[in-house]
Coordinates of C-alpha atoms and ligand atoms in Angstrom, one line a residue:
M1 CA -0.1 -0.1 0.0
N2 CA 1.1 3.4 -0.8
P3 CA -0.3 5.9 1.8
S4 CA 1.2 9.0 0.0
T5 CA -1.5 8.5 -2.8
T6 CA -5.1 9.6 -2.5
P7 CA -7.4 6.6 -1.9
T8 CA -9.0 4.9 -4.6
E9 CA -12.6 6.0 -5.2
Y10 CA -14.0 2.6 -6.4
R11 CA -16.6 2.2 -9.0
F12 CA -19.3 -0.6 -8.8
S13 CA -21.0 -2.4 -11.7
F14 CA -23.2 -5.6 -12.0
G15 CA -25.2 -7.3 -14.8
P16 CA -28.9 -7.0 -15.0
W17 CA -29.2 -10.7 -14.8
N18 CA -28.1 -10.4 -11.2
M19 CA -31.7 -9.2 -10.4
S20 CA -33.2 -12.6 -11.2
E21 CA -36.6 -14.2 -10.9
G22 CA -35.7 -16.8 -8.6
A23 CA -35.7 -19.9 -11.0
D24 CA -33.4 -22.7 -10.3
P25 CA -32.6 -26.0 -12.1
F26 CA -35.1 -27.8 -9.6
G27 CA -38.0 -25.1 -10.0
P28 CA -39.7 -22.2 -11.8
D29 CA -39.4 -18.4 -11.2
T30 CA -40.2 -17.3 -7.6
R31 CA -40.6 -13.7 -8.6
A32 CA -42.5 -11.8 -11.5
V33 CA -40.5 -10.5 -14.3
F34 CA -38.9 -7.1 -13.8
P35 CA -37.9 -6.0 -17.2
H36 CA -34.4 -5.1 -17.9
E37 CA -35.1 -1.6 -19.4
K38 CA -36.8 -0.8 -15.7
K39 CA -33.4 -2.1 -14.1
Y40 CA -31.3 0.6 -15.6
A41 CA -32.8 3.3 -13.4
L42 CA -32.0 1.6 -10.2
Y43 CA -28.4 1.4 -10.8
R44 CA -27.6 5.0 -9.4
P45 CA -29.6 4.8 -6.3
L46 CA -28.0 1.4 -5.6
G47 CA -24.7 3.1 -5.7
F48 CA -23.5 1.5 -9.0
E49 CA -22.4 3.3 -12.3
G50 CA -21.1 0.5 -14.6
V51 CA -23.3 -1.8 -16.5
Q52 CA -22.4 -5.4 -17.5
L53 CA -24.2 -6.8 -20.6
H54 CA -24.5 -9.8 -22.6
D55 CA -25.1 -9.1 -26.3
D56 CA -28.7 -10.2 -25.8
D57 CA -29.3 -8.1 -22.5
A58 CA -28.5 -5.1 -25.1
V59 CA -30.3 -6.4 -28.1
P60 CA -32.9 -9.1 -27.2
G61 CA -33.4 -11.7 -29.9
L62 CA -30.7 -10.6 -32.0
D63 CA -29.9 -13.9 -33.8
D64 CA -33.2 -12.9 -35.7
L65 CA -32.2 -9.5 -36.4
T66 CA -30.5 -7.6 -39.4
A67 CA -27.3 -5.6 -38.8
A68 CA -29.5 -2.4 -39.1
Q69 CA -31.9 -3.7 -36.6
I70 CA -29.1 -4.3 -34.2
E71 CA -27.7 -1.2 -34.4
R72 CA -31.0 0.8 -33.8
Q73 CA -31.9 -0.9 -30.6
A74 CA -28.1 -0.6 -29.4
S75 CA -28.1 3.1 -30.3
Q76 CA -31.5 3.4 -27.9
L77 CA -29.6 1.5 -25.2
K78 CA -26.8 3.8 -25.5
S79 CA -29.2 6.7 -24.9
V80 CA -30.9 4.8 -22.0
L81 CA -27.7 4.2 -20.4
A82 CA -26.5 7.9 -21.0
N83 CA -29.7 9.3 -19.5
E84 CA -29.3 7.4 -16.4
G85 CA -25.5 8.4 -16.2
L86 CA -24.2 4.7 -16.4
T87 CA -21.2 3.5 -18.3
P88 CA -21.4 0.2 -20.4
E89 CA -18.4 -1.7 -18.7
F90 CA -18.5 -4.9 -21.0
V91 CA -20.7 -7.0 -23.7
A92 CA -20.3 -10.6 -23.6
P93 CA -21.5 -12.9 -26.4
R94 CA -23.9 -15.3 -25.1
L95 CA -22.6 -18.4 -26.6
W96 CA -24.2 -21.0 -24.2
F97 CA -28.1 -20.8 -24.9
S98 CA -28.7 -21.6 -28.5
E99 CA -29.0 -25.1 -29.8
R100 CA -26.2 -24.3 -32.0
T101 CA -24.0 -24.1 -29.1
I102 CA -24.6 -27.1 -27.3
D103 CA -21.5 -28.8 -28.1
G104 CA -19.4 -25.7 -27.5
A105 CA -19.2 -22.5 -29.6
Y106 CA -15.6 -21.8 -31.0
T107 CA -14.5 -25.4 -30.0
S108 CA -17.6 -27.2 -31.2
N109 CA -16.8 -30.2 -33.4
S110 CA -19.8 -28.9 -36.0
Q111 CA -18.1 -26.5 -38.4
S112 CA -21.7 -24.8 -39.1
D113 CA -21.8 -24.0 -35.2
R114 CA -18.2 -22.9 -35.2
A115 CA -19.6 -20.5 -37.9
Y116 CA -22.5 -19.4 -36.0
A117 CA -20.3 -18.8 -32.9
W118 CA -18.0 -16.2 -35.1
D119 CA -21.1 -14.5 -36.4
R120 CA -22.9 -14.1 -33.0
T121 CA -19.2 -12.7 -31.7
K122 CA -19.1 -10.2 -34.5
K123 CA -22.6 -9.2 -33.6
C124 CA -21.4 -8.9 -29.9
I125 CA -18.5 -6.7 -31.2
D126 CA -20.8 -4.5 -33.2
I127 CA -23.0 -3.9 -30.4
A128 CA -20.1 -3.0 -28.0
R129 CA -19.0 -0.4 -30.5
S130 CA -22.5 1.1 -31.0
I131 CA -22.8 1.7 -27.2
D132 CA -19.2 3.0 -27.0
C133 CA -17.9 0.1 -25.1
N134 CA -14.6 -1.4 -25.8
A135 CA -14.3 -4.4 -23.7
I136 CA -15.6 -7.8 -24.6
V137 CA -15.8 -10.4 -22.1
L138 CA -15.6 -14.2 -22.9
W139 CA -16.8 -16.8 -20.5
L140 CA -16.1 -19.7 -22.2
S141 CA -19.0 -21.4 -20.8
R142 CA -19.4 -24.5 -23.1
E143 CA -15.7 -24.8 -24.4
G144 CA -14.9 -27.9 -22.8
T145 CA -16.3 -31.6 -22.7
Y146 CA -18.5 -33.8 -20.5
I147 CA -16.2 -37.0 -21.6
R148 CA -12.5 -36.3 -22.5
E149 CA -12.8 -38.5 -25.7
A150 CA -15.5 -36.1 -27.3
K151 CA -13.0 -33.5 -28.6
D152 CA -9.5 -33.1 -29.7
A153 CA -8.2 -30.8 -26.8
K154 CA -5.2 -29.7 -28.7
V155 CA -7.3 -28.4 -31.7
A156 CA -10.0 -27.0 -29.3
Y157 CA -7.2 -24.8 -27.8
D158 CA -5.8 -24.0 -31.2
R159 CA -9.4 -23.1 -32.3
L160 CA -10.0 -20.8 -28.9
L161 CA -6.6 -18.8 -30.0
E162 CA -7.9 -18.5 -33.5
S163 CA -11.1 -17.0 -32.5
I164 CA -9.4 -14.6 -30.3
N165 CA -7.3 -13.5 -33.0
Q166 CA -10.0 -13.1 -35.4
M167 CA -11.7 -10.9 -32.7
L168 CA -8.7 -8.6 -32.2
D169 CA -8.2 -8.2 -36.3
Y170 CA -12.3 -7.6 -36.6
D171 CA -12.0 -4.7 -34.3
P172 CA -8.7 -3.3 -33.2
T173 CA -10.2 -1.1 -30.4
I174 CA -11.4 -3.8 -28.4
E175 CA -10.0 -5.5 -25.4
I176 CA -11.0 -9.2 -24.6
W177 CA -11.3 -10.1 -21.1
I178 CA -11.5 -13.9 -20.5
E179 CA -13.6 -15.1 -17.6
P180 CA -12.1 -18.4 -16.5
K181 CA -14.3 -21.2 -14.8
P182 CA -13.3 -24.7 -14.4
N183 CA -16.5 -26.3 -14.8
E184 CA -20.5 -25.9 -15.0
P185 CA -21.9 -26.2 -17.4
A186 CA -19.0 -28.3 -19.0
D187 CA -17.8 -31.1 -16.7
Q188 CA -14.3 -30.0 -17.4
A189 CA -13.6 -26.3 -19.0
Y190 CA -10.6 -25.9 -21.4
V191 CA -9.7 -22.5 -19.6
P192 CA -10.2 -23.3 -16.2
T193 CA -7.9 -20.6 -14.6
I194 CA -6.5 -17.3 -14.9
G195 CA -3.1 -18.9 -15.7
H196 CA -4.8 -20.5 -18.9
A197 CA -6.4 -16.9 -19.7
I198 CA -3.1 -15.2 -19.6
A199 CA -1.2 -17.8 -21.5
L200 CA -3.8 -17.2 -24.3
A201 CA -3.1 -13.4 -24.3
Y202 CA 0.5 -13.8 -24.8
A203 CA -0.1 -16.4 -27.4
S204 CA -2.4 -13.7 -29.1
N205 CA -1.7 -11.5 -31.9
A206 CA -2.2 -8.5 -29.4
P207 CA -1.1 -9.6 -26.1
K208 CA -1.8 -6.0 -24.5
R209 CA -5.5 -6.3 -25.6
V210 CA -6.1 -9.5 -23.8
K211 CA -6.8 -9.7 -20.4
G212 CA -8.8 -11.6 -17.7
L213 CA -11.8 -10.8 -15.7
I214 CA -11.4 -13.1 -12.4
E215 CA -14.8 -14.3 -10.5
S216 CA -14.0 -15.3 -6.9
A217 CA -16.5 -18.5 -6.9
H218 CA -14.9 -19.6 -10.2
A219 CA -11.3 -19.6 -8.6
M220 CA -12.6 -21.3 -5.7
L221 CA -14.2 -24.0 -7.8
A222 CA -10.7 -24.7 -9.3
G223 CA -9.5 -25.1 -5.6
L224 CA -7.8 -22.0 -5.8
D225 CA -7.4 -18.9 -3.9
A226 CA -9.4 -15.9 -5.3
S227 CA -6.7 -13.1 -4.0
D228 CA -3.9 -15.2 -5.4
E229 CA -5.4 -15.3 -9.0
M230 CA -6.2 -11.6 -8.9
A231 CA -2.6 -11.1 -7.8
F232 CA -1.1 -13.2 -10.6
A233 CA -3.4 -11.3 -13.2
L234 CA -2.4 -7.9 -11.6
A235 CA 1.3 -9.1 -11.8
H236 CA 0.9 -9.3 -15.5
D237 CA -1.3 -6.1 -15.7
K238 CA -4.0 -8.1 -17.1
L239 CA -7.0 -7.7 -14.6
G240 CA -9.6 -6.3 -16.6
S241 CA -12.3 -6.9 -14.0
V242 CA -13.6 -8.8 -11.4
H243 CA -16.9 -10.6 -10.4
L244 CA -16.6 -10.5 -6.7
N245 CA -18.8 -13.2 -4.7
D246 CA -18.5 -15.9 -2.4
Q247 CA -18.9 -19.8 -2.5
N248 CA -19.1 -22.2 0.2
G249 CA -17.0 -25.3 -0.7
L250 CA -16.8 -27.4 -4.0
K251 CA -20.2 -27.4 -5.3
F252 CA -22.5 -25.7 -7.7
D253 CA -21.5 -22.0 -8.6
E254 CA -23.4 -20.3 -5.8
D255 CA -22.7 -16.9 -6.5
K256 CA -23.1 -15.8 -2.9
N257 CA -22.8 -12.3 -1.3
F258 CA -19.3 -11.0 -1.3
G259 CA -17.7 -12.1 2.1
S260 CA -20.8 -14.2 3.2
A261 CA -18.8 -17.5 3.1
N262 CA -15.3 -16.7 3.9
L263 CA -14.7 -13.0 5.1
R264 CA -11.1 -13.5 5.5
G265 CA -10.9 -14.6 1.9
A266 CA -12.8 -11.5 0.8
F267 CA -10.6 -9.3 2.9
N268 CA -7.6 -10.8 1.1
Q269 CA -9.4 -10.2 -2.3
V270 CA -9.8 -6.5 -1.6
R271 CA -6.5 -6.1 0.2
V272 CA -4.7 -7.5 -3.1
L273 CA -7.0 -5.1 -5.4
E274 CA -6.3 -2.2 -3.0
E275 CA -2.4 -2.6 -2.6
N276 CA -2.0 -3.0 -6.5
G277 CA -3.8 0.1 -7.6
Y278 CA -6.6 -1.8 -8.9
G279 CA -9.7 0.9 -9.7
R280 CA -7.2 3.8 -10.5
R281 CA -7.4 3.6 -14.4
G282 CA -11.5 3.2 -13.8
E283 CA -11.5 -0.4 -13.6
F284 CA -14.7 -1.5 -12.2
I285 CA -15.5 -3.4 -9.0
G286 CA -17.9 -6.0 -10.7
L287 CA -20.3 -8.0 -8.5
D288 CA -21.7 -11.1 -9.7
V289 CA -24.1 -12.0 -7.0
K290 CA -27.2 -14.2 -7.2
T291 CA -30.5 -13.1 -5.8
M292 CA -31.8 -16.0 -3.0
R293 CA -34.7 -18.2 -4.4
T294 CA -36.3 -17.7 -1.0
Q295 CA -36.4 -13.7 -1.1
R296 CA -39.5 -12.0 -1.6
G297 CA -39.8 -8.7 -3.7
C298 CA -39.6 -7.6 -7.2
P299 CA -36.9 -6.8 -8.0
V300 CA -34.8 -8.2 -5.2
T301 CA -31.7 -5.8 -4.9
E302 CA -30.4 -6.3 -1.3
H303 CA -27.8 -8.7 -2.4
L304 CA -26.2 -6.2 -4.6
S305 CA -26.2 -3.3 -2.2
N306 CA -25.0 -5.6 0.7
S307 CA -22.3 -6.9 -1.4
R308 CA -21.3 -3.6 -2.3
T309 CA -21.2 -2.4 1.4
M310 CA -19.2 -5.4 2.5
F311 CA -16.7 -4.4 -0.1
L312 CA -16.6 -0.9 1.4
H313 CA -16.2 -2.2 4.9
L314 CA -13.4 -4.3 4.0
V315 CA -11.5 -1.4 2.1
D316 CA -11.9 0.2 5.6
K317 CA -10.2 -2.9 7.2
V318 CA -7.4 -2.9 4.5
R319 CA -6.9 0.7 5.0
S320 CA -6.8 0.6 8.7
L321 CA -4.2 -2.5 8.7
D322 CA -0.9 -1.2 10.0
P323 CA 1.6 -2.2 7.0
K324 CA 4.4 -1.5 9.2
L325 CA 3.3 -4.1 11.6
V326 CA 2.6 -6.7 8.8
Q327 CA 6.0 -6.1 7.7
Q328 CA 7.7 -6.5 11.0
F329 CA 5.8 -9.9 11.3
R330 CA 7.0 -10.8 8.0
D331 CA 10.5 -9.7 8.8
A332 CA 10.7 -11.8 11.9
R333 CA 8.7 -14.7 10.0
D334 CA 6.2 -14.8 13.0
Y335 CA 3.2 -15.8 11.0
E336 CA 1.3 -17.0 14.2
A337 CA 1.7 -13.2 15.3
L338 CA 0.3 -12.1 11.9
E339 CA -2.3 -14.6 11.7
I340 CA -3.9 -13.5 15.2
H341 CA -3.3 -9.8 14.5
I342 CA -5.3 -10.4 11.1
L343 CA -8.0 -12.1 12.9
K344 CA -8.5 -9.6 15.8
H345 CA -8.1 -6.8 13.1
L346 CA -11.2 -8.6 11.3
L347 CA -13.2 -9.0 14.4
G348 CA -12.4 -5.3 15.7
V349 CA -11.1 -6.6 18.9
G350 CA -7.6 -5.1 20.0
Ligands
LIG1 C1 -21.1 -17.8 -15.0 C2 -21.1 -16.4 -15.0 C3 -21.7 -15.6 -16.2 C4 -20.7 -14.6 -16.6 C5 -21.3 -13.6 -17.8 C6 -20.6 -12.6 -18.2 C7 -24.1 -15.3 -15.5 O1 -20.8 -18.5 -14.1 O2 -20.3 -16.1 -14.0 O3 -22.6 -14.9 -15.1 O4 -20.0 -14.0 -15.4 O5 -22.1 -14.6 -18.3 O6 -19.4 -13.3 -18.7
LIG2 MG1 -19.2 -14.1 -13.6

């Protein structure tokens, strides 16, 4: 931490999908639908200014629209966001819904399905351009296998790199932020960690324009520490964004409220971000948290404001940690003393 500089003023973002209707794989909606268009007015009052979008959050039904129709709808969204004082943070191609992506998108065994994936990706980039957004997030949801013999993994990795290069060529102004996840929906995903994502970045034709987006829960699902994953990306100046949330052990992707399962783990994520100046160049603190299915109301927003509040409380905890004392413990290699100091600091006891 550098105490001589002014503190980072964090900016927060989330995607409209984070206000959901309560459906899960075992049951239908538990809340009425609250239209996306109405969500944008809620961002600022909740303390958020960044909007994360899938291509079809921005332009619903884009597969059946012409380029001109897509452009028109994207321009409308641009005005809506501008009127609400909001910034689009990224657009992500939704490459996991269509029947043409059931076996993957860029790595599908079907040539025509790969062609669909590329066509959809171009539309996504066009939408981003229309709303003045230069970041494309790739959550490579179905790029993997349920059984290893289903695909030639070497060919799949070649295809992923080829697709990234095609995207970089298609629009020389965009950045690609890869959001790694080890599983779900695939049994085994091809880009499970930030290390894989950053290797692809360096192998690409424009390494500076390929970065990562780290989701806390995804790192934990890979059995890794989210704060170390973030530190790795930061060490390469490749942390495009974060999806802060929490996860209670190795199970389905829970998207729990930030800090709700492992407060110390959350503290360390905030510490790594704060100590390395994340956010100083306008990077957002993105929250990818799920509404509890049990919660009444429409829309439910508390999980977002509570996660934001937790982040800010943890920023206070990081800023009030005495760096000299931490250094002393490190120098003396007295990690027992360091550990109890951290625990007491988090509990607010002397
Ligand atoms: C899946 C996710 C996704 C991605 C989103 C943007 C629904 O586990 O985390 O959220 O973050 O698709 O890439
Ligand atoms: Mg996410």
